[in-house]
JSON list of C-alpha atoms in Angstrom, two decimals:
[
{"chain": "H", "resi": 1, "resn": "UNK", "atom": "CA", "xyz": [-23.62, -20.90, -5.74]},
{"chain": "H", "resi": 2, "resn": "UNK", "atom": "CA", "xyz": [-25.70, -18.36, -7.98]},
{"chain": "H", "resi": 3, "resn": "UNK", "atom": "CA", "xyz": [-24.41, -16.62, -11.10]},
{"chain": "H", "resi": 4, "resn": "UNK", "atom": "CA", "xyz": [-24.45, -13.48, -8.60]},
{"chain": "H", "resi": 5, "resn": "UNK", "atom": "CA", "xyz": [-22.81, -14.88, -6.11]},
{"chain": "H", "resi": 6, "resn": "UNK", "atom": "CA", "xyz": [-19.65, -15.84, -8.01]},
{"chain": "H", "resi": 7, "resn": "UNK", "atom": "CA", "xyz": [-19.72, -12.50, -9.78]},
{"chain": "H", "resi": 8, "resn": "UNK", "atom": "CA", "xyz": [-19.35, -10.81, -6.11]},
{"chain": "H", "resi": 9, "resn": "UNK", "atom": "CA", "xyz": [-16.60, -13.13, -5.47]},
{"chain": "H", "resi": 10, "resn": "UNK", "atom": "CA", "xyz": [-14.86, -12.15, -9.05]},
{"chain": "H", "resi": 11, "resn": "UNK", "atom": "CA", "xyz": [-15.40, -8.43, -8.45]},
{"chain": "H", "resi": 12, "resn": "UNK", "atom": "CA", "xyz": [-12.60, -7.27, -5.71]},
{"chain": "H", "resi": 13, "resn": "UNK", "atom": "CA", "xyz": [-9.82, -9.35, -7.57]},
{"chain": "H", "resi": 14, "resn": "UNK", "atom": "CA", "xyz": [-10.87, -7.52, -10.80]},
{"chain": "H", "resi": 15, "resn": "UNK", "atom": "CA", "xyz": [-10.68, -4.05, -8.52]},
{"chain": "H", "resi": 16, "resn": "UNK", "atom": "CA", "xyz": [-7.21, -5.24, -7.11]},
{"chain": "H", "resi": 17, "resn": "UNK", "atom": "CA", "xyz": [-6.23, -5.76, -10.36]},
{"chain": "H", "resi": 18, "resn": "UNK", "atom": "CA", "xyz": [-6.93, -2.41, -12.26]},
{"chain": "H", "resi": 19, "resn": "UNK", "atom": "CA", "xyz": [-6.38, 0.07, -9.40]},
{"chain": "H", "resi": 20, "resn": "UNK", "atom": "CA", "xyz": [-3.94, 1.92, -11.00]},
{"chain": "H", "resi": 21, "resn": "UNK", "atom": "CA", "xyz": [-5.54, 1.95, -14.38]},
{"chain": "H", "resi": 22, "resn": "UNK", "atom": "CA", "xyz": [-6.24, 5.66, -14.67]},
{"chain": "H", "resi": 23, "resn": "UNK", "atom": "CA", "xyz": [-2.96, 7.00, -12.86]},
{"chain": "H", "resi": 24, "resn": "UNK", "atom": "CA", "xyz": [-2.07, 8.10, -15.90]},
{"chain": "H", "resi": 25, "resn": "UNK", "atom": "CA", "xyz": [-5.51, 9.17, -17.19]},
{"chain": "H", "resi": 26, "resn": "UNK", "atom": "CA", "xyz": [-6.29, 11.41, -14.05]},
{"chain": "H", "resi": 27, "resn": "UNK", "atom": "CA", "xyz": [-2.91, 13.60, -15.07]},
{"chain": "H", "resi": 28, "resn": "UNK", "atom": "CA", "xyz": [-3.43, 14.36, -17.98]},
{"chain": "H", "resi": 29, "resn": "UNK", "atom": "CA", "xyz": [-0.84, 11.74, -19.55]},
{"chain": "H", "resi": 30, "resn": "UNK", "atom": "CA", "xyz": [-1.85, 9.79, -22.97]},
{"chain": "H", "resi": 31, "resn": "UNK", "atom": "CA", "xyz": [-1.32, 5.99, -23.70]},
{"chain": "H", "resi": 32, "resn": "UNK", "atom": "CA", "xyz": [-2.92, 2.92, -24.28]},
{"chain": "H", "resi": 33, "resn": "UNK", "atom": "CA", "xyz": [-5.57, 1.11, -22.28]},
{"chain": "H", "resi": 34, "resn": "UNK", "atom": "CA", "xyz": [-4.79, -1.37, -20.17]},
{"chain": "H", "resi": 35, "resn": "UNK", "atom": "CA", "xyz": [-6.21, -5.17, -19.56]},
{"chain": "H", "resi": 36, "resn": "UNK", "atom": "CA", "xyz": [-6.82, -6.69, -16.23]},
{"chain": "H", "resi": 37, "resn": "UNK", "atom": "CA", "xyz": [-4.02, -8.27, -14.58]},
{"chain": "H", "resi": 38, "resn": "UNK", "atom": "CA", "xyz": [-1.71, -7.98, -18.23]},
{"chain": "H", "resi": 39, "resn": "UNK", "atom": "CA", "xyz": [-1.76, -3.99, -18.16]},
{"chain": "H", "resi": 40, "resn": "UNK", "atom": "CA", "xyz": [-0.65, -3.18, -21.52]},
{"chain": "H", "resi": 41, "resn": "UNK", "atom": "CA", "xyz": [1.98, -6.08, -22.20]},
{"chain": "H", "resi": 42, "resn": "UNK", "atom": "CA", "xyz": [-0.91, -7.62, -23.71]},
{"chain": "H", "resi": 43, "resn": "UNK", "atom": "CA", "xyz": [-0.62, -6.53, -27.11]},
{"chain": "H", "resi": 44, "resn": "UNK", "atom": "CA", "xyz": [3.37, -7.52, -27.21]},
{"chain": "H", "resi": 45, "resn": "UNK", "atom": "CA", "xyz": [2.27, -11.11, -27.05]},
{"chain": "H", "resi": 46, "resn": "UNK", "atom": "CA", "xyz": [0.88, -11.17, -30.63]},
{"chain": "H", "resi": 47, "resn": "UNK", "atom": "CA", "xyz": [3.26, -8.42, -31.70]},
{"chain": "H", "resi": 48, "resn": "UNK", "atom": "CA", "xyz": [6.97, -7.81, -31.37]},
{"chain": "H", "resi": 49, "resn": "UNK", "atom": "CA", "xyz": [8.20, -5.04, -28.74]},
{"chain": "H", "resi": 50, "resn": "UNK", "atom": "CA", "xyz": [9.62, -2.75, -31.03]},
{"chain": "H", "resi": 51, "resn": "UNK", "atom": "CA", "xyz": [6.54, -3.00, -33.70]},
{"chain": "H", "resi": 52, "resn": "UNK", "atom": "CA", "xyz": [4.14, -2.18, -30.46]},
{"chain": "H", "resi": 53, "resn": "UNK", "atom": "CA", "xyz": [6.68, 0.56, -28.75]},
{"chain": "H", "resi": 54, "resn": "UNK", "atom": "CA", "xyz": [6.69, 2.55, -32.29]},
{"chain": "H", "resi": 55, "resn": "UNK", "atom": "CA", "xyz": [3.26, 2.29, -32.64]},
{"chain": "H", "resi": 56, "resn": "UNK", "atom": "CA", "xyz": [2.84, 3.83, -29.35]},
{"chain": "H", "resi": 57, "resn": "UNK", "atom": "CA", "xyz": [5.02, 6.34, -29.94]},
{"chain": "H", "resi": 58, "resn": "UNK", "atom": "CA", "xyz": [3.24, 7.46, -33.15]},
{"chain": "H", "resi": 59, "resn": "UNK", "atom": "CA", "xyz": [-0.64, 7.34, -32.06]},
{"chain": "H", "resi": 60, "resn": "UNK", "atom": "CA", "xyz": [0.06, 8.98, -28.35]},
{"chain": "H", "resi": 61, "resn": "UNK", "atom": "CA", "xyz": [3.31, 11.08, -28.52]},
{"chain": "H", "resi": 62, "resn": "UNK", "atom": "CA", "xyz": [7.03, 11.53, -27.24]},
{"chain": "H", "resi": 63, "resn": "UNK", "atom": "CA", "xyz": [5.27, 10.79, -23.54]},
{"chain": "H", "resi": 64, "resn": "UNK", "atom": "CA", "xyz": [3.14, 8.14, -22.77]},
{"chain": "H", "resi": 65, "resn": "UNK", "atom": "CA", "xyz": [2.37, 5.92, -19.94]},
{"chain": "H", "resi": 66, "resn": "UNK", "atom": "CA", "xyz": [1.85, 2.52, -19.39]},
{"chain": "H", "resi": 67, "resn": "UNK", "atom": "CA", "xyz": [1.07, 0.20, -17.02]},
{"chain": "H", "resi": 68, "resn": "UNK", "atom": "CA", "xyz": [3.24, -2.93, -15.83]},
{"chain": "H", "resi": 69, "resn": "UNK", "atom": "CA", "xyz": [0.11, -5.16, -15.05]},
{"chain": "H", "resi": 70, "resn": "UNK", "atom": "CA", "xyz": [-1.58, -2.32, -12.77]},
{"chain": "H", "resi": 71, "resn": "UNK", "atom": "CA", "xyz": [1.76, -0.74, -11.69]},
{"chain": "H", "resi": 72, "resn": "UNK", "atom": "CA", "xyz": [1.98, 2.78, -14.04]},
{"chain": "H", "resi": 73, "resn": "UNK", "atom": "CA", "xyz": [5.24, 2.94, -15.87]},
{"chain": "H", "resi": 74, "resn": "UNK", "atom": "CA", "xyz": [6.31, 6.35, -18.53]},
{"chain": "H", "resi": 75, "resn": "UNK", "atom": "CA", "xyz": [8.28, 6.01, -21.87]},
{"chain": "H", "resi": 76, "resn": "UNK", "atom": "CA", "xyz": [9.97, 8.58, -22.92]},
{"chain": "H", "resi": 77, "resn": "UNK", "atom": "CA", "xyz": [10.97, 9.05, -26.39]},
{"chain": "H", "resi": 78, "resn": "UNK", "atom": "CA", "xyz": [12.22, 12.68, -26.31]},
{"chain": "H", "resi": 79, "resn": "UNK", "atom": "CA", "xyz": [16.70, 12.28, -26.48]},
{"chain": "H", "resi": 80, "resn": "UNK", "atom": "CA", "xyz": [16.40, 15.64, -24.70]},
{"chain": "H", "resi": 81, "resn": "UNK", "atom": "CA", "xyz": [14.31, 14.76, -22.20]},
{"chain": "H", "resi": 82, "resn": "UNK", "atom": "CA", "xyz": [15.95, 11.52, -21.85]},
{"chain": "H", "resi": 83, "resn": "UNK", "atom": "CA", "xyz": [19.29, 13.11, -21.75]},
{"chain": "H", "resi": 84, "resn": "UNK", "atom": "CA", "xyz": [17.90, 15.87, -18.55]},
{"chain": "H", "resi": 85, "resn": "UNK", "atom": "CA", "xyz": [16.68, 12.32, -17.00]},
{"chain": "H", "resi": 86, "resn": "UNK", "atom": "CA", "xyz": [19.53, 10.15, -17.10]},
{"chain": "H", "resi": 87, "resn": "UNK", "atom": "CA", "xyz": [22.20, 12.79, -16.64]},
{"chain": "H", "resi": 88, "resn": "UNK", "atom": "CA", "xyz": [20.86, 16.23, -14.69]},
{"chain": "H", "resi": 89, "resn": "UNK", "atom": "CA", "xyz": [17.92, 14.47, -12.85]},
{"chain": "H", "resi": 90, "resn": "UNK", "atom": "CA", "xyz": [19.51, 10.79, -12.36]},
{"chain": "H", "resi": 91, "resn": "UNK", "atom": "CA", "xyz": [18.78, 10.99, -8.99]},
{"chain": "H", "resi": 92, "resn": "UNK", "atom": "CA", "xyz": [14.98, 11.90, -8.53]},
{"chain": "H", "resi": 93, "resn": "UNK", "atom": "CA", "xyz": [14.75, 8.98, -11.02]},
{"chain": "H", "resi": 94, "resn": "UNK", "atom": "CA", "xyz": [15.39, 5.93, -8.97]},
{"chain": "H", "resi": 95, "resn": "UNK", "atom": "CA", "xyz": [12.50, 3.14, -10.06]},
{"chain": "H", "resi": 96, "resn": "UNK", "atom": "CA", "xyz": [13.81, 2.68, -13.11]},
{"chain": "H", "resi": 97, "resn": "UNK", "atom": "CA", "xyz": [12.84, -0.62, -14.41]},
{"chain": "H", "resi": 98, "resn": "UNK", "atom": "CA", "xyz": [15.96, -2.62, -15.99]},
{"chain": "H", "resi": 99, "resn": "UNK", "atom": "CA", "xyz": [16.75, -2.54, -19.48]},
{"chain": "H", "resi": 100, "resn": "UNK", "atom": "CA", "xyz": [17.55, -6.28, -20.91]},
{"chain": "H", "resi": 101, "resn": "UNK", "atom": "CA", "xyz": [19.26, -5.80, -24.05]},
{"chain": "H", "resi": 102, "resn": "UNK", "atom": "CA", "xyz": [22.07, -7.63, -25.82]},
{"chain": "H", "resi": 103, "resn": "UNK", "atom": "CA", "xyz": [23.10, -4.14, -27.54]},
{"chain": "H", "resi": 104, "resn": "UNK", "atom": "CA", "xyz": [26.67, -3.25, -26.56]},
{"chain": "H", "resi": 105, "resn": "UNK", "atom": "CA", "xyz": [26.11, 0.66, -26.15]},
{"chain": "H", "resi": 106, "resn": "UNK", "atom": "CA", "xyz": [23.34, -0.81, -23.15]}
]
């Protein structure tokens, strides 16, 4: 098989794979960009969670999406926003992902 040919067969997997990657972009939300098939989990793998979230938070804002491999996920790092969320607007919120955390208050 040509070069060509196996880039044609690479090319819809590659589409599957960053659908979603401007969900965010198209409305207007900031955040990092994502990878194929990793999303933005890549850069956690050569730093830790926290170090990554923080920088995040301080190069796009209180708001910022991400993206779950090509599913679009939002962090939210305003308490009063987070307080409307989880409280007031609990249920229009229901695909939360899970929070694993040791921490008792969690």
């Amino acid at each position: 098989m040509s070069a060509y040919g196996t880039s044609q067969l690479c090319n819809p997997s590659k589409g599957y794979l960053t659908r979603n990657h401007r969900y965010w972009e198209k409305r207007g939300v900031p955040g990092p960009r994502p990878w194929p098939f990793f999303g933005t989990y890549l850069q956690q793998f050569f730093k830790p969670f926290p170090e990554t979230e923080m920088e995040w938070y301080n190069d796009y804002g209180k708001i910022y999406g991400i993206y779950d491999g090509s599913k679009p996920g939002i962090i939210v790092g305003d308490p009063d926003l987070i307080k409307q969320i989880m409280v007031k607007d609990f249920h229009v919120f229901t695909n939360r992902r899970p929070v694993k955390t040791t921490h008792t208050i969690m």
